[in-house]
Amino acid sequence: MQNPYVPIPVVVSKIITEVDTKDIKTFRLSFVNKEDEENFKYIPGQFAELSIFGKGESPIGIASSPTQKGYIEFTVQKAGQVTSFLHEMEEGTPMGVRGPLGNSWPLEFLEGKNIVVVGGGFAFTTLRSLINYMLHEDNRKRFGDITVIYGARNPGLLIYKDELEEWGKRKDLNLNVTVDKGDPSWKGREGFVPAVCKEVAPSSDNAVAVICGPPIMIRFTLPVFFDLKFSKENIITSLEMRMKCGIGKCGRCNVGHKYVCKDGPVFSLAELDNLTKEY
Amino acid sequence: MAMEKRLIKKGELAGIVGRIAGDMSLLAPVKEEDNVLFELVKDGVTALPDFKNTKNAPKSFFFPRSETLMRYIRKQKGMEFAGLEKDEQGERVLFGVRPCDARSFAILDLLFDQDKYKDPYYIEKRNKTTVVAMSCAKVPYATCFCTSVGGSPTSTDGSDVLLTDLGDEFLAEFLTDKGKGLLKYFGDKTADAQADKKKEEIAASAEKEIKTSIPAKEIKGFLDANFEHPFWDTIHKKCLACGTCTFMCPTCHCFDIQDEVKAADGKRVRNWDSCMFPLFTKETSGHNPRPSQKERWRQRFMHKFRYYVDMFGPIACVGCGRCVMSCPVNIDIRKIVADISKL
């Protein structure tokens, strides 16, 4: 019997400091055993438990795309015991990973449609996974127009800056990066994500919006999409809850009878309407 | 194939327990100060011939209060996996489990032995254990309400063998292959139709003895429709958030996972946790989706009478009454169910 509590051994192979405040880093993890790498089959939107013996575990969305071979990436904010320890780690340090866990962005549902990706702050990680997946040459033709609206409080807090620049050069992606407030060197757009969504005004025709961000951003962004006539079935988001086991047993991440770890974290607004409002 | 059944004289039971205990670990209700607890029967420790029910629920034999999941060791670059915790115990028998508690095993199996994620720790202990249940020929407590939540004083759910006191004899019904493994201890007097009839009479009279009848299944519709309702605004007010109800409950299964390190050796441990505690759902950011005892109390109730039913079918309550007896402020789950049914 497979033991779902035992982490897969990995090594931190690369650490990228994403933001000026240095409290958000991307950790690239490489598998110690080749067979583990082959068995770790994930879909954008899934997460994993980052496991550090002696410290504990923390559930984090997978930020890399399965089209990137040989490693997996997680973008982590320094916050609690596990993530603070992780932030002090050096390249070459062994650790563990349990997963992939949870459902995923509904790729089959998204296929053949125009995709609007809306992200705020550091909740952009599994969206980045989705974007890189869709942009991959093997997959791009299976999706229609791709519009990305991504915002952070200031330019220094934008994550994946190199990638944003590359995406900006592409013709098959409508990228809109915004900051709440720029600085003297900022040449880009200024404005809150909901306002930019209103300006960009993506068509709801054959379109799905995938939205992730802080609660305040979500609260003001949803009405914009309702005005644009996106149905609740066509607005998808991802929930966060405190978790331990990650496999629907320890009993803390349920929203009604759904476990965010096992049945989520991805839900459509229509699905959320059928659940209790306790998240 | 017809079920194997045996009849044994009342006086023979102690000998049977002793012989099984000589061959393998046998846990049975034992008197400990003024409590009855499941303990290993060995020299100087005898199973009680007659008892009501154990103070604690026997779930702990499959899902211990604290359990090491794995060990690790400090190496030059960091902690590395050092192996799983082995369950050293061999085959064992849990003897004298009341049918309500045995039902809790069947209910917990649905969670720990799901299709997708199986819990190897629980399953291994469950597989190694033969459950010999003892019908409640006489209903033990005024707080018993098994018949309201799908059980009965002679329920066989979760048991491998069911013993029923017929007066001068015990009827032993061997319900599973695992149970049949104990056949050899029970002699060769097979049960006749008369014994079956007697058992039916005892079952019927025991059911009548249960005075509490609450519409636990009928409130599901209300719970589905009323996550928000003024009822929830006051029901938790006297709750102390002590967690005793979850600790005593045979079906409560929430747990925490913690790392414990001593010098170079570490272990990852799972401990019982409780939805009654504020920290249970509190996130690192400070956000808590269940910010007050109202939400926590509603969660426990909903989990038992609504969510578990949606997920698996049965209500996650076996009607043992332990929470009713143990709650320091006398919150009575039977009364809550009854009150809800009147809304």
XYZ file of C-alpha atoms in Angstrom:
622
model
C 0.000 0.000 0.000
C 1.346 3.398 -0.932
C 1.899 5.633 2.080
C 0.554 9.103 1.241
C 2.224 10.669 4.299
C 5.785 9.928 3.204
C 7.410 12.799 1.322
C 9.296 12.299 -1.922
C 12.978 13.215 -1.491
C 14.024 16.316 -3.439
C 16.893 18.784 -3.400
C 16.588 22.547 -3.601
C 18.385 23.111 -6.882
C 17.735 26.802 -7.431
C 16.402 29.716 -5.386
C 15.159 32.909 -7.025
C 14.338 35.940 -4.904
C 11.270 37.340 -6.617
C 10.558 40.649 -4.902
C 12.392 43.669 -3.510
C 11.196 42.890 -0.007
C 12.948 39.501 -0.381
C 10.166 37.639 1.399
C 8.897 35.865 -1.697
C 11.207 33.335 -3.274
C 10.796 30.672 -5.917
C 12.294 27.323 -5.010
C 13.190 24.925 -7.769
C 13.178 21.366 -6.478
C 14.853 18.467 -8.255
C 13.965 14.870 -7.557
C 16.592 12.649 -5.963
C 15.210 9.557 -7.715
C 14.456 9.503 -11.422
C 11.400 7.300 -10.932
C 9.882 9.790 -8.498
C 10.282 12.477 -11.138
C 8.478 10.304 -13.685
C 5.694 9.443 -11.257
C 5.112 13.037 -10.196
C 2.497 13.777 -12.858
C 0.750 17.031 -12.159
C -1.645 19.452 -13.798
C -1.556 23.258 -13.393
C -3.602 24.283 -10.359
C -2.504 21.413 -8.149
C -0.454 21.870 -5.014
C 1.940 19.878 -2.883
C 3.005 19.733 0.733
C 6.515 21.106 1.087
C 7.966 18.889 3.754
C 10.907 19.787 5.952
C 11.780 17.170 8.527
C 12.031 18.760 11.932
C 9.887 21.727 10.950
C 6.735 20.396 9.362
C 4.824 20.806 6.152
C 3.216 23.624 4.235
C 0.751 23.289 1.344
C 1.896 25.375 -1.627
C 0.590 25.634 -5.187
C 2.879 24.294 -7.910
C 4.236 27.281 -9.823
C 5.996 25.422 -12.619
C 4.206 23.871 -15.578
C 4.328 20.159 -16.367
C 5.812 21.213 -19.715
C 8.958 22.159 -17.772
C 10.795 18.892 -17.313
C 13.240 17.809 -14.654
C 12.073 19.898 -11.739
C 9.119 21.502 -10.008
C 8.879 25.035 -8.686
C 7.100 26.664 -5.775
C 6.872 30.360 -5.043
C 6.679 30.809 -1.313
C 6.110 33.769 0.941
C 7.981 33.760 4.226
C 5.274 33.542 6.847
C 5.198 30.665 9.314
C 7.613 28.159 10.746
C 8.082 25.991 7.682
C 8.229 28.777 5.106
C 10.597 30.857 7.254
C 12.966 27.923 7.518
C 12.648 27.310 3.797
C 13.643 30.910 3.131
C 16.879 30.371 5.034
C 17.768 27.245 3.077
C 20.595 27.089 0.581
C 20.781 25.463 -2.799
C 21.705 21.811 -2.480
C 19.696 21.232 0.685
C 17.583 18.066 0.798
C 13.903 18.299 1.645
C 10.676 16.566 0.755
C 7.540 17.055 -1.230
C 4.176 15.292 -0.959
C 1.920 15.402 -3.936
C 0.702 16.367 -6.377
C -2.451 17.044 -4.376
C -5.904 18.414 -5.087
C -7.799 18.886 -8.318
C -6.476 21.315 -10.928
C -7.457 24.050 -13.295
C -10.095 22.366 -15.482
C -7.934 22.026 -18.602
C -10.454 20.031 -20.607
C -13.117 22.603 -19.851
C -10.747 25.428 -20.825
C -9.771 23.875 -24.147
C -11.161 25.586 -27.227
C -12.103 28.675 -25.232
C -10.719 32.163 -24.832
C -8.962 32.327 -21.498
C -8.775 35.375 -19.261
C -6.281 34.972 -16.444
C -6.509 37.490 -13.611
C -3.962 37.464 -10.821
C -3.107 39.698 -7.924
C 0.011 39.885 -5.806
C 1.676 36.631 -5.061
C -1.433 34.548 -5.736
C -0.136 34.319 -9.287
C 1.757 31.073 -8.839
C -0.576 28.382 -10.147
C -1.801 30.901 -12.743
C 1.777 31.131 -13.980
C 1.741 27.355 -14.226
C -1.428 27.515 -16.305
C -0.108 30.280 -18.587
C 3.159 28.481 -19.269
C 1.229 25.293 -19.930
C -1.100 26.973 -22.431
C 1.746 28.843 -24.131
C 3.760 25.689 -24.716
C 4.008 24.872 -28.402
C 2.315 21.507 -27.915
C -0.705 23.143 -26.295
C -1.109 26.682 -27.616
C -3.418 25.767 -30.499
C -5.832 24.050 -28.131
C -6.751 27.354 -26.523
C -8.250 30.516 -28.052
C -7.172 34.052 -27.190
C -5.272 34.336 -23.945
C -5.575 37.548 -21.949
C -3.557 38.005 -18.781
C -4.200 40.746 -16.256
C -1.707 40.717 -13.437
C -1.163 43.306 -10.751
C 0.923 43.953 -7.670
C 1.031 46.791 -5.190
C 4.249 48.219 -6.647
C 6.797 47.262 -9.326
C 9.116 45.671 -6.780
C 6.423 43.223 -5.762
C 5.772 41.813 -9.225
C 6.898 38.205 -9.378
C 8.288 36.327 -12.405
C 9.612 39.596 -13.892
C 11.799 37.921 -16.547
C 8.910 35.798 -17.674
C 6.552 38.789 -17.800
C 9.009 40.460 -20.138
C 9.135 37.421 -22.409
C 5.367 37.050 -22.416
C 5.106 40.746 -23.306
C 6.963 40.077 -26.551
C 4.607 37.343 -27.670
C 1.920 37.965 -30.257
C -0.315 35.154 -29.026
C -0.833 36.600 -25.568
C -2.503 39.845 -24.488
C -0.518 40.733 -21.373
C -1.611 43.539 -19.062
C 0.673 44.123 -16.103
C -0.337 46.780 -13.636
C 0.787 48.147 -10.283
C -1.314 49.987 -7.735
C 1.353 52.648 -7.559
C 4.420 52.950 -9.782
C 7.838 54.351 -9.056
C 9.986 56.767 -11.109
C 11.390 53.953 -13.231
C 8.031 52.290 -13.867
C 6.914 52.718 -17.470
C 3.949 50.422 -17.294
C 0.353 50.713 -16.337
C -0.878 52.007 -12.993
C -4.195 51.055 -11.489
C -5.937 48.428 -9.423
C -6.652 45.056 -10.991
C -10.458 45.507 -11.056
C -10.095 48.848 -12.862
C -7.711 47.341 -15.396
C -10.124 44.455 -15.972
C -12.786 47.041 -16.747
C -10.496 48.833 -19.215
C -9.335 45.672 -20.935
C -12.933 44.453 -20.927
C -12.341 40.919 -22.189
C -15.302 39.501 -24.070
C -17.262 36.782 -22.316
C -17.957 35.161 -25.676
C -16.767 31.549 -25.448
C -14.513 32.703 -22.609
C -13.540 31.527 -19.140
C -12.007 33.756 -16.472
C -9.518 32.209 -14.077
C -9.082 34.515 -11.118
C -6.725 34.324 -8.153
C -5.734 37.001 -5.716
C -6.229 38.522 -2.316
C -9.843 38.576 -1.076
C -10.138 42.325 -1.564
C -9.109 42.032 -5.214
C -11.520 39.170 -5.793
C -14.353 41.120 -4.182
C -13.975 44.073 -6.565
C -13.004 42.055 -9.637
C -15.981 39.707 -9.688
C -18.578 42.463 -10.322
C -16.549 43.565 -13.349
C -16.780 40.083 -14.807
C -20.463 39.822 -13.992
C -20.941 43.112 -15.901
C -19.017 41.613 -18.797
C -21.621 38.796 -18.741
C -19.346 36.014 -17.566
C -21.515 33.302 -16.019
C -20.621 31.798 -12.652
C -19.798 28.526 -14.380
C -17.187 30.401 -16.404
C -15.406 32.077 -13.513
C -12.908 29.773 -11.841
C -10.902 30.385 -8.696
C -8.765 28.562 -6.166
C -9.302 28.474 -2.398
C -6.815 28.414 0.422
C -7.376 26.840 3.830
C -5.187 25.641 6.624
C -4.212 22.045 5.851
C -2.280 19.225 7.401
C -2.769 15.864 5.721
C -3.631 17.152 2.239
C -5.642 13.994 1.544
C -9.050 14.692 3.047
C -8.663 13.033 6.420
C -7.406 15.412 9.096
C -10.638 17.367 8.964
C -9.742 21.063 8.895
C -9.991 22.357 5.345
C -13.556 21.411 4.565
C -15.999 23.900 3.126
C -19.262 22.118 3.733
C -18.780 18.548 2.594
C -15.966 19.388 0.204
C -12.368 19.178 1.280
C -10.308 21.969 -0.262
C -7.253 19.679 -0.260
C -8.905 16.787 -2.056
C -12.000 18.126 -3.856
C -10.428 21.569 -4.452
C -8.591 23.855 -4.334
C -10.111 24.837 -7.699
C -13.828 25.641 -7.810
C -16.051 27.576 -10.166
C -18.165 30.340 -8.677
C -21.199 28.202 -9.479
C -19.734 25.383 -7.376
C -18.898 27.771 -4.539
C -22.489 28.991 -4.563
C -23.529 25.467 -3.589
C -21.115 25.307 -0.678
C -21.230 26.890 2.744
C -19.595 30.307 2.951
C -16.872 29.355 5.354
C -13.425 30.020 3.870
C -23.218 -20.467 3.126
C -25.019 -20.116 6.411
C -23.359 -18.070 9.107
C -21.360 -20.040 11.670
C -22.920 -19.819 15.106
C -21.954 -21.357 18.418
C -23.534 -21.591 21.832
C -21.365 -21.491 24.919
C -22.294 -21.773 28.561
C -21.947 -18.560 30.469
C -19.298 -19.993 32.743
C -17.158 -20.878 29.716
C -16.603 -17.332 28.536
C -13.788 -16.486 30.956
C -11.926 -19.589 29.852
C -12.337 -18.686 26.183
C -11.049 -15.178 26.812
C -8.097 -16.650 28.712
C -7.226 -19.100 25.929
C -7.359 -16.434 23.223
C -5.297 -14.127 25.446
C -2.737 -16.898 25.765
C -2.345 -17.137 21.999
C -2.451 -13.465 20.992
C -2.976 -9.987 22.393
C -6.484 -9.593 23.685
C -7.881 -6.321 24.887
C -11.060 -6.302 26.912
C -12.939 -4.094 29.348
C -11.037 -4.030 32.619
C -11.839 -2.187 35.832
C -9.408 0.627 36.453
C -10.199 2.620 39.590
C -13.802 3.614 39.018
C -13.595 3.443 35.238
C -13.850 0.635 32.768
C -11.147 0.762 30.111
C -9.956 -1.523 27.322
C -6.730 -3.098 28.494
C -4.473 -5.964 27.604
C -5.635 -9.098 29.400
C -2.667 -10.878 31.011
C -1.663 -12.335 34.372
C -3.329 -10.275 37.048
C -5.537 -8.406 34.592
C -8.900 -9.997 33.996
C -11.672 -9.007 31.669
C -14.791 -7.859 33.436
C -17.535 -10.472 33.189
C -20.145 -7.773 33.162
C -19.785 -4.120 32.250
C -21.748 -1.246 30.758
C -19.314 0.356 28.391
C -15.754 1.583 28.469
C -15.030 5.156 29.474
C -13.057 5.840 26.298
C -14.044 4.917 22.793
C -11.982 2.068 21.341
C -11.129 4.052 18.175
C -7.730 4.618 19.775
C -6.672 1.065 18.917
C -6.777 1.946 15.216
C -6.224 5.674 15.465
C -4.099 6.300 18.573
C -4.131 9.597 20.393
C -0.522 10.066 19.361
C 1.146 8.024 16.671
C 4.562 8.206 15.047
C 4.214 8.221 11.269
C 7.892 8.169 10.333
C 11.359 8.865 11.642
C 14.206 10.938 10.299
C 17.766 11.662 11.243
C 20.067 14.655 11.013
C 22.685 14.296 8.302
C 25.290 16.783 7.213
C 22.991 18.819 4.992
C 19.748 18.409 6.835
C 17.225 15.934 8.132
C 16.772 12.789 6.062
C 14.108 10.114 6.080
C 15.057 7.214 8.349
C 12.138 4.859 7.957
C 8.542 4.241 8.763
C 7.315 3.462 12.217
C 6.638 -0.261 12.301
C 3.578 -1.576 14.049
C 5.235 -4.252 16.174
C 1.994 -5.743 17.366
C 0.826 -8.994 15.904
C -2.722 -10.206 15.488
C -4.967 -9.032 18.250
C -8.507 -9.278 19.476
C -10.630 -6.445 20.743
C -13.061 -8.282 22.954
C -16.320 -6.982 24.351
C -16.801 -3.959 22.116
C -20.316 -2.568 22.355
C -22.190 -2.552 19.015
C -22.253 1.259 18.926
C -18.466 1.423 19.173
C -18.046 -1.382 16.635
C -20.214 0.632 14.268
C -17.799 3.523 14.685
C -15.112 1.335 13.086
C -17.318 0.768 10.042
C -17.937 4.519 9.859
C -14.239 5.396 10.208
C -13.325 2.774 7.577
C -15.196 4.884 5.036
C -12.775 7.750 5.640
C -9.461 6.023 6.317
C -9.949 3.320 3.688
C -11.256 5.471 0.829
C -10.658 4.555 -2.786
C -8.194 7.292 -3.540
C -6.198 7.896 -0.376
C -5.769 4.996 1.965
C -4.392 5.539 5.434
C -1.893 2.707 5.885
C -1.516 3.204 9.629
C -5.214 2.826 10.356
C -5.736 0.041 7.843
C -2.850 -2.074 9.080
C -4.115 -2.001 12.657
C -7.658 -2.614 11.533
C -6.606 -5.627 9.437
C -4.662 -7.122 12.316
C -7.531 -6.815 14.758
C -10.530 -9.086 15.212
C -13.458 -7.272 16.763
C -15.606 -9.353 19.082
C -18.653 -7.303 19.981
C -21.009 -7.858 22.876
C -24.677 -7.110 22.267
C -26.381 -4.849 24.765
C -28.920 -7.361 26.063
C -29.557 -4.789 28.742
C -29.181 -1.214 27.601
C -26.296 0.258 29.611
C -27.208 3.905 30.003
C -30.117 6.307 29.963
C -28.007 8.355 27.501
C -27.909 5.580 24.869
C -29.500 6.468 21.546
C -27.962 4.104 18.972
C -31.316 3.290 17.406
C -31.807 6.931 16.421
C -28.629 7.052 14.326
C -28.783 3.773 12.423
C -27.495 1.331 15.041
C -29.068 -1.093 17.469
C -28.159 -2.980 20.644
C -27.362 -5.992 18.437
C -25.892 -4.221 15.405
C -23.204 -6.193 13.589
C -21.631 -3.260 11.682
C -17.880 -3.195 12.183
C -17.786 -6.475 14.146
C -16.238 -9.799 13.229
C -17.980 -11.779 15.947
C -21.101 -10.814 17.869
C -21.824 -12.285 21.278
C -25.302 -12.081 22.733
C -26.209 -12.959 26.288
C -29.194 -15.321 26.072
C -29.493 -15.824 29.825
C -27.704 -19.088 30.578
C -25.699 -19.100 27.390
C -23.940 -16.803 24.969
C -24.758 -16.953 21.291
C -21.636 -16.348 19.218
C -22.216 -15.292 15.606
C -19.157 -15.390 13.349
C -19.783 -12.600 10.880
C -16.584 -12.408 8.847
C -13.703 -14.634 7.778
C -11.553 -12.880 10.338
C -14.155 -13.711 12.959
C -14.174 -17.358 11.867
C -10.514 -17.457 12.797
C -11.680 -17.582 16.412
C -14.162 -20.444 15.888
C -11.849 -23.022 17.421
C -12.026 -21.316 20.801
C -15.789 -21.541 20.981
C -16.386 -25.280 21.166
C -18.654 -27.187 18.823
C -22.169 -26.603 20.070
C -23.880 -25.058 17.075
C -26.782 -22.739 17.590
C -30.296 -23.912 16.820
C -33.363 -22.034 15.678
C -34.419 -21.636 19.267
C -31.282 -19.668 20.047
C -31.942 -17.414 17.060
C -35.471 -16.815 18.270
C -34.242 -16.024 21.750
C -31.752 -13.562 20.345
C -34.476 -11.848 18.360
C -36.573 -11.481 21.492
C -33.648 -10.037 23.396
C -32.872 -7.644 20.559
C -36.471 -6.466 20.456
C -36.728 -5.948 24.197
C -33.364 -4.133 24.315
C -34.501 -1.765 21.573
C -37.612 -1.027 23.553
C -35.483 -0.265 26.594
C -33.866 2.669 24.785
C -35.935 5.587 25.916
C -34.313 8.262 23.774
C -35.665 8.558 20.288
C -34.489 11.562 18.298
C -35.132 12.346 14.626
C -31.417 12.448 13.734
C -32.001 11.423 10.121
C -34.935 13.738 9.592
C -33.011 16.953 10.345
C -30.760 16.592 7.289
C -33.046 18.728 5.158
C -32.999 21.512 7.717
C -29.224 21.369 7.964
C -28.854 21.455 4.178
C -30.955 24.580 3.967
C -29.877 26.406 7.123
C -26.161 26.891 7.380
C -27.160 30.379 8.452
C -29.951 30.344 11.000
C -30.549 32.135 14.328
C -30.431 28.729 15.998
C -26.636 28.655 15.559
C -26.249 32.051 17.214
C -26.915 30.818 20.730
C -26.410 27.069 20.803
C -22.660 27.292 21.419
C -22.837 29.973 24.081
C -22.057 27.774 27.038
C -19.477 25.660 25.185
C -16.068 25.962 26.873
C -14.188 24.785 23.768
C -12.557 22.098 25.916
C -12.765 19.502 23.154
C -13.873 16.713 25.497
C -16.747 15.763 23.197
C -14.368 15.212 20.282
C -11.908 13.362 22.493
C -14.545 10.956 23.780
C -16.365 10.550 20.465
C -15.919 7.178 18.728
C -16.158 8.759 15.266
C -14.303 12.064 15.686
C -11.115 11.654 13.700
C -9.540 15.071 13.168
C -5.801 15.148 13.641
C -2.747 17.328 13.580
C 0.695 16.421 12.257
C 3.708 17.667 14.201
C 7.461 17.228 14.011
C 9.382 16.352 17.165
C 13.150 16.504 17.256
C 15.525 15.388 19.980
C 19.201 15.913 19.170
C 19.846 14.164 15.836
C 16.665 12.103 15.835
C 13.303 13.299 14.745
C 9.891 11.896 14.215
C 6.718 13.052 12.522
C 3.753 12.417 14.748
C 0.052 12.670 14.324
C -2.019 13.641 17.319
C -5.731 13.899 17.827
C -6.912 17.421 17.216
C -10.295 19.027 17.686
C -12.510 21.248 15.590
C -13.531 22.855 18.876
C -10.148 24.597 19.186
C -9.620 28.088 17.716
C -6.192 27.193 16.296
C -7.568 24.252 14.362
C -8.329 26.319 11.270
C -6.351 29.495 11.980
C -4.096 30.334 9.080
C -0.610 31.823 9.246
C -1.976 35.122 7.957
C -4.221 35.339 11.001
C -7.350 34.663 8.973
C -9.639 32.090 10.543
C -12.555 30.784 8.487
C -14.178 29.620 11.728
C -13.494 32.686 13.863
C -15.704 31.976 16.881
C -17.077 29.049 18.816
C -20.294 29.473 16.881
C -18.662 28.346 13.645
C -16.688 25.603 15.374
C -19.727 24.225 17.103
C -21.752 24.328 13.910
C -18.903 22.590 12.106
C -18.887 19.649 14.538
C -22.619 19.240 14.364
C -22.795 19.667 10.587
C -19.880 17.293 10.077
C -21.725 14.545 11.899
C -25.274 15.022 10.689
C -24.843 16.603 7.264
C -21.352 16.511 5.699
C -20.493 12.927 6.604
C -23.862 11.820 5.272
C -23.165 13.656 1.999
C -19.684 12.198 1.729
C -20.219 8.623 2.828
C -23.845 7.864 3.707
C -24.064 7.226 7.440
C -24.381 9.819 10.185
C -21.042 10.180 11.996
C -22.583 9.522 15.397
C -23.209 6.104 16.894
C -25.388 7.179 19.802
C -23.027 6.015 22.551
C -23.834 9.056 24.659
C -20.239 9.667 25.772
C -20.356 13.339 24.813
C -23.605 13.719 26.727
C -22.065 12.186 29.833
C -18.728 13.989 29.543
C -19.597 17.533 28.569
C -18.686 19.722 31.553
C -21.477 22.168 30.766
C -24.089 19.550 29.880
C -24.514 20.273 26.216
C -26.686 17.397 25.095
C -26.472 16.498 21.416
C -29.784 14.628 21.692
C -31.542 17.765 22.784
C -29.951 19.786 19.982
C -31.189 17.285 17.398
C -34.636 17.303 18.963
C -34.713 21.109 19.086
C -33.666 21.400 15.458
C -36.396 19.001 14.427
C -38.949 21.420 15.867
C -37.669 24.435 13.917
